PDB file of C-alpha atoms in Angstrom:
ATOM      1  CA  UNK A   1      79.721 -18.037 -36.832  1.00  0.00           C
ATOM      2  CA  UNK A   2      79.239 -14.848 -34.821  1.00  0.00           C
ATOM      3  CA  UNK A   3      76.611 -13.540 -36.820  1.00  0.00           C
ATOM      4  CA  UNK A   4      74.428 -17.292 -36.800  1.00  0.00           C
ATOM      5  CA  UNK A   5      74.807 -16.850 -33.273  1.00  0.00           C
ATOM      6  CA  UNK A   6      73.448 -12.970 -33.133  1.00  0.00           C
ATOM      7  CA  UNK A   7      70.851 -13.760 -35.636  1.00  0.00           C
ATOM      8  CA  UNK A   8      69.281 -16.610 -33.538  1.00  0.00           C
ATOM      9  CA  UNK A   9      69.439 -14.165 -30.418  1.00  0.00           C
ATOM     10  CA  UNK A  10      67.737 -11.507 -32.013  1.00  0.00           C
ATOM     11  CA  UNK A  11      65.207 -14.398 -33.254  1.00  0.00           C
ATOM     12  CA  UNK A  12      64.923 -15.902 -29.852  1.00  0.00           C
ATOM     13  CA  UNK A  13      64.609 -12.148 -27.944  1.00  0.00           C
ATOM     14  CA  UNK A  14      61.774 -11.521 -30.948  1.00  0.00           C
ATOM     15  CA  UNK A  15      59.774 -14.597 -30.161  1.00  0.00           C
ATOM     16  CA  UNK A  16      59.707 -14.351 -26.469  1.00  0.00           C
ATOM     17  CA  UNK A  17      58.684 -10.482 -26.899  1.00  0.00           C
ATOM     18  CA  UNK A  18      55.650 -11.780 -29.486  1.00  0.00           C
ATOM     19  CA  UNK A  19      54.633 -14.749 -27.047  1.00  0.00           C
ATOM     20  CA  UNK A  20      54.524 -12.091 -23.936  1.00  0.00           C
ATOM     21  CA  UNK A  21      52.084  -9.245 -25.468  1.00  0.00           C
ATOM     22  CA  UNK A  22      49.628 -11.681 -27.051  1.00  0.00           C
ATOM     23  CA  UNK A  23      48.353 -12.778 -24.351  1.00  0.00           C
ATOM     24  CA  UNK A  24      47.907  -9.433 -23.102  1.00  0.00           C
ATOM     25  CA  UNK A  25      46.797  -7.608 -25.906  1.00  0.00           C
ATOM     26  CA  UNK A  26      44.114 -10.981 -25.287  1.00  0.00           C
ATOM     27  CA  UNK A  27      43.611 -10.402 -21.998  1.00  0.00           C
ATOM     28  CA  UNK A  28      42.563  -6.610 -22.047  1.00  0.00           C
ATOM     29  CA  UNK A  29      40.182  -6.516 -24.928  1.00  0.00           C
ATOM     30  CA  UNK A  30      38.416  -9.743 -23.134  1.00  0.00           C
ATOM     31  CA  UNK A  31      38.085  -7.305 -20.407  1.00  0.00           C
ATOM     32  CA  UNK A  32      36.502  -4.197 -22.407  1.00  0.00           C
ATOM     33  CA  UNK A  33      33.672  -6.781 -23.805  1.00  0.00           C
ATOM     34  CA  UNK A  34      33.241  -8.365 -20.855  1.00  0.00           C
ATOM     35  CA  UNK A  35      31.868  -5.720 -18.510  1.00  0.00           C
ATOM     36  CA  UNK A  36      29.409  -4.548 -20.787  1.00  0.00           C
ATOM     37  CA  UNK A  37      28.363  -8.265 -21.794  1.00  0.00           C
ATOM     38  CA  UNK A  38      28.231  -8.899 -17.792  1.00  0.00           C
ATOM     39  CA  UNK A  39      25.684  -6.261 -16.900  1.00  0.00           C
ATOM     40  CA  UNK A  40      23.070  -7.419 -19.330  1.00  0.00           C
ATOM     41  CA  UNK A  41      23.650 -11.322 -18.931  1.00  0.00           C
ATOM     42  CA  UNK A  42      23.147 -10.309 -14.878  1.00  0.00           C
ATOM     43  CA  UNK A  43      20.370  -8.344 -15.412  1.00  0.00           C
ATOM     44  CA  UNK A  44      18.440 -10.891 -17.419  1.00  0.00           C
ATOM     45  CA  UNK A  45      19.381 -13.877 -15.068  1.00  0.00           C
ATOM     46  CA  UNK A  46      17.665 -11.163 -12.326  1.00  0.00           C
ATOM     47  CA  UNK A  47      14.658 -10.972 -14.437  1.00  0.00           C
ATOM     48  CA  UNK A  48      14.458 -15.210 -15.580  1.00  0.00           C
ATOM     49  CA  UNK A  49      14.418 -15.553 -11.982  1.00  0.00           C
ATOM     50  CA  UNK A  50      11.674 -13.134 -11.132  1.00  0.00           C
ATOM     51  CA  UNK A  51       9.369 -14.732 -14.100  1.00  0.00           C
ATOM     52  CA  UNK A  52      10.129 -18.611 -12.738  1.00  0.00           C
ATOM     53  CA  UNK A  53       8.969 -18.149  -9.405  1.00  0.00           C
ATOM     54  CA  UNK A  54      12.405 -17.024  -7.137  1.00  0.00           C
ATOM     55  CA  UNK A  55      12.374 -13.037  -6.390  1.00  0.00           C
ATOM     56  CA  UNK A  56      15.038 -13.600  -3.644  1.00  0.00           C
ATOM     57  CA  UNK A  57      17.654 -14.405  -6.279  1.00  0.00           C
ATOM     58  CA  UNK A  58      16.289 -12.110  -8.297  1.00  0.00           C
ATOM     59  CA  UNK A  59      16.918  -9.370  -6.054  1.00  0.00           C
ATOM     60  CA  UNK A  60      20.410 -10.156  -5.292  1.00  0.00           C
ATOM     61  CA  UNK A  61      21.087  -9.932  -9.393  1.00  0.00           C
ATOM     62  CA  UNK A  62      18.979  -6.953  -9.855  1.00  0.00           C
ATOM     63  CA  UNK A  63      21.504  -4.881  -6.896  1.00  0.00           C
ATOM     64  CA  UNK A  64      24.861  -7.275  -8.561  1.00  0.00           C
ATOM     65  CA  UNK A  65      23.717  -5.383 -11.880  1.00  0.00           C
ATOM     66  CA  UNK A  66      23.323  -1.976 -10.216  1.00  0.00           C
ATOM     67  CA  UNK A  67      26.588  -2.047  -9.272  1.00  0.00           C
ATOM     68  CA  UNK A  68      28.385  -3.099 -12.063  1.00  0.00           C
ATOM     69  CA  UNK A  69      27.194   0.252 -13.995  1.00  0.00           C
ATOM     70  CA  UNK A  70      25.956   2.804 -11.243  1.00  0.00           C
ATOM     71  CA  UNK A  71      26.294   5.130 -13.442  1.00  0.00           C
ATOM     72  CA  UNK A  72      24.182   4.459 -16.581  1.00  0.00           C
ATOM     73  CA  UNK A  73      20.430   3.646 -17.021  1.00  0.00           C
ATOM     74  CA  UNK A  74      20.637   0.243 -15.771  1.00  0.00           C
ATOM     75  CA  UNK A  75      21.591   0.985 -12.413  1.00  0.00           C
ATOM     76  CA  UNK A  76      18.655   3.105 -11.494  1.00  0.00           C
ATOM     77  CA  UNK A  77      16.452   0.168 -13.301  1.00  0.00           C
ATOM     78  CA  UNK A  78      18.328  -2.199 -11.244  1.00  0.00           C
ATOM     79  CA  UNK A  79      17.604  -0.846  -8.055  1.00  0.00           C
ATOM     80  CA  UNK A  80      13.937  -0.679  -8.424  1.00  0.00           C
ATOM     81  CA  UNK A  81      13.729  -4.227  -9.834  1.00  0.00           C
ATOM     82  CA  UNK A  82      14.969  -5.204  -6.184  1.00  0.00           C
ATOM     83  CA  UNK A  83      12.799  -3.472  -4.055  1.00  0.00           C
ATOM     84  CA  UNK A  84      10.214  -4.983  -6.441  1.00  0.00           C
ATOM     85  CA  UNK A  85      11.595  -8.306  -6.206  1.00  0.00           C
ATOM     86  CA  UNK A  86      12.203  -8.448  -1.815  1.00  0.00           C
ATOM     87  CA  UNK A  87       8.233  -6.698  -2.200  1.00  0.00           C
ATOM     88  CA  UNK A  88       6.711  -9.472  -3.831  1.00  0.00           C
ATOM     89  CA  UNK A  89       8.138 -12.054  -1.574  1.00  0.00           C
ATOM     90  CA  UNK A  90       6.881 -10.207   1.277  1.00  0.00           C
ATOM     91  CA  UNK A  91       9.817  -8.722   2.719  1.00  0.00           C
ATOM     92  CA  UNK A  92       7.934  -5.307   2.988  1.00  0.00           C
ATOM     93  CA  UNK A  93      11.254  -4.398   5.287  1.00  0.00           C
ATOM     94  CA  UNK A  94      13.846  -4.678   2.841  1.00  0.00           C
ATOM     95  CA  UNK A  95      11.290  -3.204   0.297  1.00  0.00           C
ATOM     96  CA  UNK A  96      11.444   0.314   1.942  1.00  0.00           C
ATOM     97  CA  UNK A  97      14.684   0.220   2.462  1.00  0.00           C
ATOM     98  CA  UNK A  98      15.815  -0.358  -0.907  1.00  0.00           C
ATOM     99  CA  UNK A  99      13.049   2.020  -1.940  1.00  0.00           C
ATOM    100  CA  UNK A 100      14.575   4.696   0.253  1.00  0.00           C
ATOM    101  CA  UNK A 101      18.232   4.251  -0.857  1.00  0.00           C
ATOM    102  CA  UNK A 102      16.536   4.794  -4.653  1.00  0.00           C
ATOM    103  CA  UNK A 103      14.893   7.354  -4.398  1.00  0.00           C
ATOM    104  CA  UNK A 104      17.432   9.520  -2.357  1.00  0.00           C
ATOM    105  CA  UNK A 105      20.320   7.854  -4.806  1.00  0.00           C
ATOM    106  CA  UNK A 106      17.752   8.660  -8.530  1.00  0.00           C
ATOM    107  CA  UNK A 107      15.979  11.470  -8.162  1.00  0.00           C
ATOM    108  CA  UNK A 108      15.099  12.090 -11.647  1.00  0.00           C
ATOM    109  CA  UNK A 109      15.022   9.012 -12.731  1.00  0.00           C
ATOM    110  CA  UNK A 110      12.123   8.765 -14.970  1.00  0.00           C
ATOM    111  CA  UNK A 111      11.000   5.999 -13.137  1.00  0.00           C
ATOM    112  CA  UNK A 112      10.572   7.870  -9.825  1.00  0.00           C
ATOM    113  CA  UNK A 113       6.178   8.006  -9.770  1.00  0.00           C
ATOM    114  CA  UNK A 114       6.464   4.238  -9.175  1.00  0.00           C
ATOM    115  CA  UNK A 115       9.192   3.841  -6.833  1.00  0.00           C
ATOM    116  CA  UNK A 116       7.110   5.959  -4.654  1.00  0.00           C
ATOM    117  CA  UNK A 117       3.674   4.402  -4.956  1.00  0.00           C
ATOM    118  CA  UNK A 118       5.386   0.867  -4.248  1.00  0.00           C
ATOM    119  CA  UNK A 119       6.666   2.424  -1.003  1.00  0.00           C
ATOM    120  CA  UNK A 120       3.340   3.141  -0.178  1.00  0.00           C
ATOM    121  CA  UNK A 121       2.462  -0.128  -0.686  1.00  0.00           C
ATOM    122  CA  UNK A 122       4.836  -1.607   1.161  1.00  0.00           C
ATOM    123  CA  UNK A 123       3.874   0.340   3.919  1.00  0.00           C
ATOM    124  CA  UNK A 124       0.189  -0.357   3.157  1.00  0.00           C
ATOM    125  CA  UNK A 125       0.799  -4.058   3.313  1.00  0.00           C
ATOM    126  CA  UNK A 126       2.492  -3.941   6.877  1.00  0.00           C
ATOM    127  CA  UNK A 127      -1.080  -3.315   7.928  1.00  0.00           C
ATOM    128  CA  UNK A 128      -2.415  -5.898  10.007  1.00  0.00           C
ATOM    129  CA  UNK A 129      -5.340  -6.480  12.292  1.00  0.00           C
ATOM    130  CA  UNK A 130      -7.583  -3.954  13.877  1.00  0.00           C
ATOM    131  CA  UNK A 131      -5.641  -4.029  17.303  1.00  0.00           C
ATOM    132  CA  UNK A 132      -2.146  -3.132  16.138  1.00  0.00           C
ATOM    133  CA  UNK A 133      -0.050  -0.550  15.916  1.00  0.00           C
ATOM    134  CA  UNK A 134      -1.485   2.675  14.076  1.00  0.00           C
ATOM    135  CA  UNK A 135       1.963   3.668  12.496  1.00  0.00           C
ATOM    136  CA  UNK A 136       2.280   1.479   9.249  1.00  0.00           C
ATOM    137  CA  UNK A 137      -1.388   3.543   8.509  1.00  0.00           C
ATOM    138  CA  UNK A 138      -0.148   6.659   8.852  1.00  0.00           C
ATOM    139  CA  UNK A 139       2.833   6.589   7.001  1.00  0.00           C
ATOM    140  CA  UNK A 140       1.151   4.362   4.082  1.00  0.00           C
ATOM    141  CA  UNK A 141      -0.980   7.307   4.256  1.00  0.00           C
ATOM    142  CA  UNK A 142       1.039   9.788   4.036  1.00  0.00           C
ATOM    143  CA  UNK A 143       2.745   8.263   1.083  1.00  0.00           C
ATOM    144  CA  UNK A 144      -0.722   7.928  -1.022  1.00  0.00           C
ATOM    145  CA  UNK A 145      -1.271  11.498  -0.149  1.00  0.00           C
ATOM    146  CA  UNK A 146       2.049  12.445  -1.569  1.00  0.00           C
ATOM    147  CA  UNK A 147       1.262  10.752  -4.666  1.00  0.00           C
ATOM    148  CA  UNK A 148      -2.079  12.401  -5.311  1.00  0.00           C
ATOM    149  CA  UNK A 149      -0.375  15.679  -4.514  1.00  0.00           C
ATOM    150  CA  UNK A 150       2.645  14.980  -7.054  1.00  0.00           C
ATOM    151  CA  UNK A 151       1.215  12.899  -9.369  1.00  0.00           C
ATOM    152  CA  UNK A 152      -2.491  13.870  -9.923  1.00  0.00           C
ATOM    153  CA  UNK A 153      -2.984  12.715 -13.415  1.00  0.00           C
ATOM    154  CA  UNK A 154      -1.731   9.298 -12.835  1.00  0.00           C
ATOM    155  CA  UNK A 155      -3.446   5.564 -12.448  1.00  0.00           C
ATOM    156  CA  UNK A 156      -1.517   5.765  -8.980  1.00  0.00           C
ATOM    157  CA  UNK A 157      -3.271   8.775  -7.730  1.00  0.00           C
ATOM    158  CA  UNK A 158      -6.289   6.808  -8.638  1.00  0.00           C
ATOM    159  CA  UNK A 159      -5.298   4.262  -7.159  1.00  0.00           C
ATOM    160  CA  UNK A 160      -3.718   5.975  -3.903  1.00  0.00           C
ATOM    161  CA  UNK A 161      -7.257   7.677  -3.276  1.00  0.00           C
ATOM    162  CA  UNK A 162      -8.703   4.255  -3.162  1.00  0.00           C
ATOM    163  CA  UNK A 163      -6.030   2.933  -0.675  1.00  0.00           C
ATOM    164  CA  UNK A 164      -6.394   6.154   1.598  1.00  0.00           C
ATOM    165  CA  UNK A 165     -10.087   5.043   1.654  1.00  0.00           C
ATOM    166  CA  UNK A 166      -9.738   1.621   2.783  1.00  0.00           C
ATOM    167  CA  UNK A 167      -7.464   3.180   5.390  1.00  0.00           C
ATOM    168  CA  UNK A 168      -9.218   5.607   6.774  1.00  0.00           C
ATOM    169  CA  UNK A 169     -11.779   2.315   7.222  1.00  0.00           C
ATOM    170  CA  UNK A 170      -9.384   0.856   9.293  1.00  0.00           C
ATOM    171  CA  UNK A 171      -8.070   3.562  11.197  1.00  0.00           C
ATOM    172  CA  UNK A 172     -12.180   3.982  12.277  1.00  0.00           C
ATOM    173  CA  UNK A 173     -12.396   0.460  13.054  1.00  0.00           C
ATOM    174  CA  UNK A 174      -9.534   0.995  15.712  1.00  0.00           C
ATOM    175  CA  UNK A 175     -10.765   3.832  17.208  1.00  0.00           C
ATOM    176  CA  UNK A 176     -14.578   2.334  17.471  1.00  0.00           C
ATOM    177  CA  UNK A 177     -12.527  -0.870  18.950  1.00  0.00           C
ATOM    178  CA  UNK A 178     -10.746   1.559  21.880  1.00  0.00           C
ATOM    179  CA  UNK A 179     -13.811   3.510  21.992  1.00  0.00           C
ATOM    180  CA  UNK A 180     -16.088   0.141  22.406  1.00  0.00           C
ATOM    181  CA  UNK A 181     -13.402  -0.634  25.456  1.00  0.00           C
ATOM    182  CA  UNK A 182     -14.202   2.584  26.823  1.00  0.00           C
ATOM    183  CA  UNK A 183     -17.959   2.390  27.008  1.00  0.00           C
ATOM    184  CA  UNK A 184     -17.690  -1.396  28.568  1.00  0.00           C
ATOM    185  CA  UNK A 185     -15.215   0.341  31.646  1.00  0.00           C
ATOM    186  CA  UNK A 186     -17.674   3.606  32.208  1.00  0.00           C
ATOM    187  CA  UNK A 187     -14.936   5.247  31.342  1.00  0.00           C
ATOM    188  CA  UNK A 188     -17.228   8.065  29.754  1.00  0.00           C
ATOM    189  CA  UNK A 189     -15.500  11.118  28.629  1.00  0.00           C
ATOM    190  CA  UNK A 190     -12.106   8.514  26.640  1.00  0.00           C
ATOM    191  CA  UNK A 191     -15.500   7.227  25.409  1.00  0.00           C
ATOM    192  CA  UNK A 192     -16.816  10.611  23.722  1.00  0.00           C
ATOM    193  CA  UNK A 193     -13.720  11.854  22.833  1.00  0.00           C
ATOM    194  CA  UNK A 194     -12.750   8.801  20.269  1.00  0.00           C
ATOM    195  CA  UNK A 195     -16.573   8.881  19.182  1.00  0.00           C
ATOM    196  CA  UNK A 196     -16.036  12.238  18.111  1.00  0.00           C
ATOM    197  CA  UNK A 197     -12.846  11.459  16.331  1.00  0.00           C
ATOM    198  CA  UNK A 198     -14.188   9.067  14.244  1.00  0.00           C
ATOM    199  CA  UNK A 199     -16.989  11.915  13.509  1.00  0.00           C
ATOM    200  CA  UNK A 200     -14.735  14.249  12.505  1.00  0.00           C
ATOM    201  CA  UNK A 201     -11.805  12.613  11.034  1.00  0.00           C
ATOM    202  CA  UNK A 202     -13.109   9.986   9.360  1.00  0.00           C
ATOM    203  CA  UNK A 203     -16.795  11.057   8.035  1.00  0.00           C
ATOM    204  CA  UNK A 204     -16.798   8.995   5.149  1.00  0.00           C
ATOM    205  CA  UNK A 205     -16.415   5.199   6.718  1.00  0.00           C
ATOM    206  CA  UNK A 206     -19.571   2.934   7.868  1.00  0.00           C
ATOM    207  CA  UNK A 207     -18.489   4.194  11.504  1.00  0.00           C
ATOM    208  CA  UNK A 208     -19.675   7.434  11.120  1.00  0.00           C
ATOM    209  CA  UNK A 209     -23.335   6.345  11.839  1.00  0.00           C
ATOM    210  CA  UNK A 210     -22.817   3.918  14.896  1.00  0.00           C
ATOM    211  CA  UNK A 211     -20.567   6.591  16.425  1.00  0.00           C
ATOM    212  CA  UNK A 212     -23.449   9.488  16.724  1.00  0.00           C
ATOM    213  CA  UNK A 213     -25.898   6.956  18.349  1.00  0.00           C
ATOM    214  CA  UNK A 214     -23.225   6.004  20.743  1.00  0.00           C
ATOM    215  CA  UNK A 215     -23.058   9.654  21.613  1.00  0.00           C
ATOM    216  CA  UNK A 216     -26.666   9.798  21.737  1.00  0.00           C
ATOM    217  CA  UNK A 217     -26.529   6.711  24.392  1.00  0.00           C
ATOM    218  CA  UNK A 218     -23.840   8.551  26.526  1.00  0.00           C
ATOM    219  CA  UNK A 219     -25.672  11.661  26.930  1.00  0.00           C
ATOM    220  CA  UNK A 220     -28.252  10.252  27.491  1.00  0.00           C
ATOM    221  CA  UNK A 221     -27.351   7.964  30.104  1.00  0.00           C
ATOM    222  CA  UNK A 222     -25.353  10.524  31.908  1.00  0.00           C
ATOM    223  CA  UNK A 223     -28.452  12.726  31.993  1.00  0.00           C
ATOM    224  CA  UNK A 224     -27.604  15.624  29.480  1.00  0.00           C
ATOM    225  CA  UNK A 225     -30.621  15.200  27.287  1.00  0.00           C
ATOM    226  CA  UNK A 226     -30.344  18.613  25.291  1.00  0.00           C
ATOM    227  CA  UNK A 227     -26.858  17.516  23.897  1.00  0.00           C
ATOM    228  CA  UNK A 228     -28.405  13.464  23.497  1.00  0.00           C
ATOM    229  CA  UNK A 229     -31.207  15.048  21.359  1.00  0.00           C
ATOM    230  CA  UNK A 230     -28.550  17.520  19.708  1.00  0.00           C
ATOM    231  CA  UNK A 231     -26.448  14.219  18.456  1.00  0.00           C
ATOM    232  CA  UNK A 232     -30.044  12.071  17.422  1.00  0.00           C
ATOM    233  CA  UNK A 233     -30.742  15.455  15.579  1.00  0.00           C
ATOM    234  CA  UNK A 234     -28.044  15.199  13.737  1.00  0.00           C
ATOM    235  CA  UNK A 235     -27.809  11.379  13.354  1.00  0.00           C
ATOM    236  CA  UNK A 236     -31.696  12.291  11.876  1.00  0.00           C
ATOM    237  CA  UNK A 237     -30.644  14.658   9.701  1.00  0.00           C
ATOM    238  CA  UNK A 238     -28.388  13.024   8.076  1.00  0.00           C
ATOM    239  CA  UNK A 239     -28.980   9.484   8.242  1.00  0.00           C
ATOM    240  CA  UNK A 240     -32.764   8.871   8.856  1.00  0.00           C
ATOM    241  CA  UNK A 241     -33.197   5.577   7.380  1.00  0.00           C
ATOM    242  CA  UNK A 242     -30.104   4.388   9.633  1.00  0.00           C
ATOM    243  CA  UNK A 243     -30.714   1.468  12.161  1.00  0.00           C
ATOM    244  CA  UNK A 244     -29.027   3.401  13.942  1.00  0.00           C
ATOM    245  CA  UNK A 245     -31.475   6.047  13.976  1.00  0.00           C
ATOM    246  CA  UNK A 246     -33.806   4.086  14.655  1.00  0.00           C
ATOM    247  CA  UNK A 247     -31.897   3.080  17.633  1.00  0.00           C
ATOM    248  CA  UNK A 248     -31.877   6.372  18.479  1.00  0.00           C
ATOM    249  CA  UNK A 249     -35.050   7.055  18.556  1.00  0.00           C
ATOM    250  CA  UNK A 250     -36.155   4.742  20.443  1.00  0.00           C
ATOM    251  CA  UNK A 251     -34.304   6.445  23.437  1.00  0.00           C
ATOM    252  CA  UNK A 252     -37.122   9.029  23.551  1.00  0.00           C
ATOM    253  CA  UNK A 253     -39.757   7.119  22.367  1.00  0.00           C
ATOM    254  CA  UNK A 254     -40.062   4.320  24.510  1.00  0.00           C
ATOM    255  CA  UNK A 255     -43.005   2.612  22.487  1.00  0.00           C
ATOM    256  CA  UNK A 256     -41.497   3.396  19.236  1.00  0.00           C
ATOM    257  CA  UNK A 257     -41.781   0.000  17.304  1.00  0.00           C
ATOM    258  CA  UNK A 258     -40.143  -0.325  13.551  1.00  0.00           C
ATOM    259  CA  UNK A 259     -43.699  -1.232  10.981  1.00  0.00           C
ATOM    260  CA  UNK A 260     -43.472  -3.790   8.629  1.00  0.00           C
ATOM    261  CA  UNK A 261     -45.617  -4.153   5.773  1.00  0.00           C
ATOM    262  CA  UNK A 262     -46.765  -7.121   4.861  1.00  0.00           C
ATOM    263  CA  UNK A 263     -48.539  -8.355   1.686  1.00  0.00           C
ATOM    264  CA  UNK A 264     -51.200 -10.717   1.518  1.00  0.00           C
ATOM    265  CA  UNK A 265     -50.776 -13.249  -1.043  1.00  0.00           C
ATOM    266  CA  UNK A 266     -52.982 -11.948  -3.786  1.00  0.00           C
ATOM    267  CA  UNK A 267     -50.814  -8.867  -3.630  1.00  0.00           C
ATOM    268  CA  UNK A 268     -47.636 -10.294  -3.845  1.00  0.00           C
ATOM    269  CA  UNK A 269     -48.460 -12.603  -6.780  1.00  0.00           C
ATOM    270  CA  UNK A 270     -49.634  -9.005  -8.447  1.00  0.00           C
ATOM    271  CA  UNK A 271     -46.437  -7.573  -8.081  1.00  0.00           C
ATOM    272  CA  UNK A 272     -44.573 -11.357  -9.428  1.00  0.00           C
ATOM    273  CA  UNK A 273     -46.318 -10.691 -12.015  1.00  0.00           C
ATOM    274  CA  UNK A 274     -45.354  -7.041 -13.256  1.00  0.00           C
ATOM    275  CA  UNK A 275     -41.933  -7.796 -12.399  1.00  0.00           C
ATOM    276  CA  UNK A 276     -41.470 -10.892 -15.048  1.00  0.00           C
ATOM    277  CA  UNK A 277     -43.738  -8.512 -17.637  1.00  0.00           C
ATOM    278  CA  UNK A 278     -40.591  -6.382 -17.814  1.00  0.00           C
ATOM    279  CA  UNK A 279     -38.533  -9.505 -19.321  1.00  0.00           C
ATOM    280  CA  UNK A 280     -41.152 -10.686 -21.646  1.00  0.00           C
TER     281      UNK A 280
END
């Protein structure tokens, strides 16, 4: 009788030991597939989301996935996906600031040439109006110029130069706008001193032309001819079939008057004539 009874303890202590580490053994290999199973079913909800139209939620996966592995490959991936994400929904803000945090946090990630171009872009598309503030140009800028340095033989150098051209457009336009101001309050010398700015700083824009006459004008006006004929010298020199020129010229030659040729009829149906010969 005593041994039934041991016999049934010992079966009872056995099953209650079996039933307790099952579901354990259960519980922790569910655990060791599940993180890495996690990271890429998070990462590709980040990325269904970007492709069907909703970057916010997108961007809140894309950081969910970087932290889940900050260590491996995906987490450097992951971080870039969300600046991209908050960029193209226009939150240029959180763009740089998750740009920032990745490239101080990756380095050498491979991935690096973009993550800086986009920051200039970010900053590039803060720009807004000719009246507003000049700091969103300088540091989108700054950030082209970095990339042209770094990363010569790249489309984003390309790219970048094209960008710093554009903005050195509107950086003119604001200082022709101030210097515009100036000339309306006789407020001569502010006047000269952003004409020459544009001059020198920004030699390649359409402002560079407009700016010399205006300095032409000034002089001229104030009564310092041999510096007004200096500027239409130069303005002549360089840009002699400029309306602006022209403009220029007429402040010394008072009855200068632009010629226009005209052709009588028989002439110009001569010319119709060649022209549609070369299509025959």
């Amino acid at each position: 009788m005593k041994f039934i009874i041991k016999l049934s303890l010992v079966f009872l202590i056995t099953f209650a030991l079996y039933s307790c580490s099952k579901p354990k053994e259960n519980i922790s290999l569910i655990k060791e597939i599940t993180q890495e199973e996690e990271l890429i079913t998070t990462y590709k909800k980040a990325l269904d989301s970007l492709n069907k139209g909703d970057p916010y939620y997108a961007s809140k996966k894309f950081l969910e996935t970087e932290m889940l592995f900050p260590q491996s490959d995906w987490a450097p991936k992951s971080a870039l996906m969300a600046a991209y994400s908050y960029y193209v929904q226009d939150y240029y803000a959180e763009s740089i600031f998750h740009l920032e945090r990745y490239l101080n946090t990756y380095p050498n990630d491979t991935r690096v040439s973009y993550g800086h171009f986009l920051l200039a872009m970010s900053h590039y598309q803060k720009i807004v109006g000719e009246k507003n503030d000049l700091k969103p140009l300088m540091e989108a800028r700054d950030k082209f110029q970095f990339i042209i340095e770094t990363y010569p033989n790249t489309d984003f150098a390309v790219d970048s130069k094209f960008k710093i051209d554009l903005i050195n457009e509107i950086m003119a336009s604001k200082e022709m706008y101030i210097a515009r101001h100036y000339v309306k309050k006789k407020k001569w010398i502010a006047a000269i001193n952003r004409f020459k700015t544009i001059i020198e700083d920004y030699e390649t824009t359409i402002y560079v032309e407009e700016s010399i006459h205006r300095l032409v004008e000034i002089y001229y006006y104030l009564g310092l001819l041999e510096e007004s004929k200096k500027y239409a010298s130069f303005l002549g020199y360089n840009y002699g079939s400029s309306q602006w020129y022209q403009a220029s010229y007429k402040l010394f030659n008072k009855d200068y008057e632009k010629k226009i040729v005209k052709l009588d009829k028989k002439e110009k149906k001569g010319i119709i004539k060649k022209f549609k010969k070369l299509f025959e």
